[in-house]
């Protein structure tokens, strides 16, 4: 019997908008952990603190706004157009409200991370406020991701016509093209 010894490498699944959105959720959860560790670790060397604070600043000013735009600007209007159920519409409205809440929390955290990136020795003075705000951010983001993953994306996946899902994907890629502003045309982080 002939046994095939050479295996064809598994072909990568074609990229799909929902798959990319869920990959963003993995990164959001990772950065929440970075934020919590930065706030709580009292022994970390200053350069590590500074580096973590810089990464948090970049992630939450550049990458997260792109993900929010993917959902609010690319996905939401197409779902409404496609005839989302009343429960789905409620989840969509709640999603956008939560985006605004999260942005407000970040408005308090971003200056603190910037300060720590430049002056990691300020950690003892900033830690109490940082810990509370980081815990609030992580809890709100987890509840938010859960809402999207449980109450919105499953229906959205079934509902969105393939050409509309491809259009969402194309807009997501365009947002991440080199030289593109995080908040889209004309916006600043
Ligand atoms: Fe979201
Ligand atoms: Fe999301």
CSV table of C-alpha atoms and ligand atoms in Angstrom, one decimal:
chain,number,residue,atom,x,y,z
A,1,UNK,CA,0.0,0.0,0.0
A,2,UNK,CA,1.4,3.4,-0.9
A,3,UNK,CA,1.5,5.7,2.0
A,4,UNK,CA,1.7,9.4,1.3
A,5,UNK,CA,4.6,10.7,3.3
A,6,UNK,CA,4.4,14.3,2.2
A,7,UNK,CA,1.6,16.2,3.7
A,8,UNK,CA,0.2,19.2,2.0
A,9,UNK,CA,0.4,22.1,4.5
A,10,UNK,CA,-3.1,23.0,5.7
A,11,UNK,CA,-4.4,25.9,3.7
A,12,UNK,CA,-5.0,28.9,5.8
A,13,UNK,CA,-8.7,29.7,6.1
A,14,UNK,CA,-9.6,32.8,4.1
A,15,UNK,CA,-9.7,35.9,6.3
A,16,UNK,CA,-13.1,36.8,7.5
A,17,UNK,CA,-14.3,40.0,9.1
A,18,UNK,CA,-15.6,38.3,12.2
A,19,UNK,CA,-12.4,36.3,12.6
A,20,UNK,CA,-10.4,39.5,12.5
A,21,UNK,CA,-12.8,41.2,15.0
A,22,UNK,CA,-12.3,38.3,17.4
A,23,UNK,CA,-8.5,38.4,17.0
A,24,UNK,CA,-8.8,42.1,18.0
A,25,UNK,CA,-10.7,40.9,21.1
A,26,UNK,CA,-7.8,38.6,22.0
A,27,UNK,CA,-5.4,41.6,21.8
A,28,UNK,CA,-7.7,43.8,23.8
A,29,UNK,CA,-7.8,41.2,26.6
A,30,UNK,CA,-4.0,40.9,26.5
A,31,UNK,CA,-3.6,44.7,26.9
A,32,UNK,CA,-6.0,44.7,29.8
A,33,UNK,CA,-3.7,42.3,31.5
A,34,UNK,CA,-0.7,44.5,30.7
A,35,UNK,CA,-2.6,47.5,32.3
A,36,UNK,CA,-3.4,45.5,35.4
A,37,UNK,CA,0.1,44.2,35.8
A,38,UNK,CA,1.6,47.7,35.3
A,39,UNK,CA,-0.7,49.1,38.0
A,40,UNK,CA,-0.1,46.3,40.5
A,41,UNK,CA,3.6,45.4,40.2
A,42,UNK,CA,5.6,47.3,42.7
A,43,UNK,CA,8.9,45.5,42.0
A,44,UNK,CA,9.1,46.0,38.2
A,45,UNK,CA,12.3,47.6,36.9
A,46,UNK,CA,11.7,51.2,35.7
A,47,UNK,CA,12.6,50.4,32.0
A,48,UNK,CA,10.0,47.7,32.0
A,49,UNK,CA,7.4,50.0,33.4
A,50,UNK,CA,8.2,52.7,30.9
A,51,UNK,CA,8.0,50.2,28.0
A,52,UNK,CA,4.7,48.8,29.2
A,53,UNK,CA,3.2,52.2,29.6
A,54,UNK,CA,4.4,53.2,26.1
A,55,UNK,CA,2.8,50.1,24.6
A,56,UNK,CA,-0.5,50.7,26.4
A,57,UNK,CA,-0.5,54.3,25.2
A,58,UNK,CA,0.1,53.3,21.6
A,59,UNK,CA,-2.4,50.4,21.7
A,60,UNK,CA,-5.2,52.3,23.2
A,61,UNK,CA,-4.7,55.5,21.0
A,62,UNK,CA,-4.0,53.7,17.7
A,63,UNK,CA,-5.4,50.1,17.6
A,64,UNK,CA,-8.5,50.2,19.8
A,65,UNK,CA,-10.0,53.2,18.0
A,66,UNK,CA,-9.6,51.3,14.7
A,67,UNK,CA,-11.5,48.3,16.2
A,68,UNK,CA,-14.3,50.6,17.5
A,69,UNK,CA,-14.5,52.2,14.0
A,70,UNK,CA,-14.7,48.7,12.5
A,71,UNK,CA,-17.8,48.0,14.6
A,72,UNK,CA,-19.5,51.4,14.7
A,73,UNK,CA,-18.8,52.5,11.1
A,74,UNK,CA,-18.4,49.4,9.1
A,75,UNK,CA,-20.4,46.7,10.8
A,76,UNK,CA,-23.3,48.5,12.6
A,77,UNK,CA,-24.9,50.3,9.5
A,78,UNK,CA,-24.7,47.1,7.5
A,79,UNK,CA,-26.4,45.1,10.2
A,80,UNK,CA,-29.2,47.7,10.5
A,81,UNK,CA,-29.6,47.6,6.7
A,82,UNK,CA,-29.7,43.8,6.7
A,83,UNK,CA,-32.6,43.7,9.2
A,84,UNK,CA,-31.2,42.9,12.6
A,85,UNK,CA,-33.7,41.5,15.1
A,86,UNK,CA,-35.0,43.7,18.0
A,87,UNK,CA,-32.7,42.0,20.4
A,88,UNK,CA,-29.7,42.5,18.1
A,89,UNK,CA,-30.6,46.2,17.6
A,90,UNK,CA,-30.6,46.5,21.4
A,91,UNK,CA,-27.2,44.8,21.7
A,92,UNK,CA,-25.9,47.1,18.9
A,93,UNK,CA,-27.1,50.3,20.6
A,94,UNK,CA,-25.6,49.0,23.9
A,95,UNK,CA,-22.3,48.3,22.1
A,96,UNK,CA,-22.0,51.9,20.9
A,97,UNK,CA,-22.9,53.3,24.4
A,98,UNK,CA,-20.2,51.1,25.9
A,99,UNK,CA,-17.7,52.4,23.3
A,100,UNK,CA,-18.3,55.9,24.6
A,101,UNK,CA,-18.0,54.8,28.3
A,102,UNK,CA,-14.7,53.0,27.5
A,103,UNK,CA,-13.4,56.1,25.7
A,104,UNK,CA,-14.2,58.2,28.8
A,105,UNK,CA,-12.3,55.8,31.1
A,106,UNK,CA,-9.3,55.9,28.7
A,107,UNK,CA,-9.3,59.7,28.8
A,108,UNK,CA,-8.3,59.4,32.4
A,109,UNK,CA,-5.8,56.6,31.9
A,110,UNK,CA,-3.9,57.8,28.9
A,111,UNK,CA,-2.2,60.8,30.5
A,112,UNK,CA,-1.2,58.6,33.4
A,113,UNK,CA,0.4,56.0,31.1
A,114,UNK,CA,2.1,58.8,29.2
A,115,UNK,CA,3.5,60.2,32.4
A,116,UNK,CA,4.7,56.7,33.5
A,117,UNK,CA,6.3,56.1,30.1
A,118,UNK,CA,8.4,59.3,30.5
A,119,UNK,CA,8.9,59.0,34.3
A,120,UNK,CA,8.5,55.4,35.6
A,121,UNK,CA,9.7,56.5,39.0
A,122,UNK,CA,6.3,58.2,39.5
A,123,UNK,CA,4.7,54.8,39.9
A,124,UNK,CA,4.3,54.8,43.7
A,125,UNK,CA,2.5,58.1,43.5
A,126,UNK,CA,0.3,57.1,40.6
A,127,UNK,CA,-0.3,53.5,41.5
A,128,UNK,CA,-3.5,53.8,43.6
A,129,UNK,CA,-5.4,55.8,40.9
A,130,UNK,CA,-3.9,53.6,38.2
A,131,UNK,CA,-5.0,50.4,39.9
A,132,UNK,CA,-8.6,51.6,40.3
A,133,UNK,CA,-8.9,52.9,36.7
A,134,UNK,CA,-7.2,49.9,35.2
A,135,UNK,CA,-9.6,47.5,37.1
A,136,UNK,CA,-12.6,49.5,35.9
A,137,UNK,CA,-11.2,49.5,32.3
A,138,UNK,CA,-10.6,45.7,32.3
A,139,UNK,CA,-14.0,45.0,33.8
A,140,UNK,CA,-15.9,47.2,31.4
A,141,UNK,CA,-14.0,45.9,28.4
A,142,UNK,CA,-14.6,42.3,29.4
A,143,UNK,CA,-18.3,42.9,29.8
A,144,UNK,CA,-18.3,44.7,26.4
A,145,UNK,CA,-16.5,41.9,24.6
A,146,UNK,CA,-18.8,39.4,26.1
A,147,UNK,CA,-21.8,41.4,24.9
A,148,UNK,CA,-20.5,41.5,21.3
A,149,UNK,CA,-19.4,37.9,21.3
A,150,UNK,CA,-22.6,36.5,22.8
A,151,UNK,CA,-25.4,38.8,21.8
A,152,UNK,CA,-24.3,40.4,18.5
A,153,UNK,CA,-21.7,38.5,16.4
A,154,UNK,CA,-23.5,35.2,16.2
A,155,UNK,CA,-26.6,36.8,14.6
A,156,UNK,CA,-24.5,39.2,12.6
A,157,UNK,CA,-22.5,36.4,11.1
A,158,UNK,CA,-25.7,34.7,9.9
A,159,UNK,CA,-27.4,37.8,8.8
A,160,UNK,CA,-24.8,39.7,6.8
A,161,UNK,CA,-24.8,38.9,3.1
A,162,UNK,CA,-21.4,37.6,1.9
A,163,UNK,CA,-20.7,40.7,-0.2
A,164,UNK,CA,-21.4,43.0,2.8
A,165,UNK,CA,-19.1,40.9,5.1
A,166,UNK,CA,-16.4,41.3,2.4
A,167,UNK,CA,-17.0,45.1,2.3
A,168,UNK,CA,-16.6,45.2,6.2
A,169,UNK,CA,-13.3,43.2,5.8
A,170,UNK,CA,-12.1,45.6,3.0
A,171,UNK,CA,-12.8,48.6,5.2
A,172,UNK,CA,-11.0,47.0,8.2
A,173,UNK,CA,-7.9,46.4,6.0
A,174,UNK,CA,-8.0,49.9,4.7
A,175,UNK,CA,-8.0,51.3,8.3
A,176,UNK,CA,-4.8,49.3,8.9
A,177,UNK,CA,-3.1,50.3,5.7
A,178,UNK,CA,0.3,52.0,6.3
A,179,UNK,CA,-0.1,55.7,6.7
A,180,UNK,CA,-3.7,55.6,7.6
A,181,UNK,CA,-4.8,57.6,10.6
A,182,UNK,CA,-6.2,55.5,13.5
A,183,UNK,CA,-9.5,57.3,13.5
A,184,UNK,CA,-9.9,57.3,9.8
A,185,UNK,CA,-9.8,60.1,7.3
A,186,UNK,CA,-8.8,63.4,8.9
A,187,UNK,CA,-9.0,62.2,12.5
A,188,UNK,CA,-6.2,62.2,15.0
A,189,UNK,CA,-5.6,59.7,17.8
B,1,LIG,FE1,-16.7,47.1,20.7
B,2,LIG,FE1,-15.2,44.4,19.6
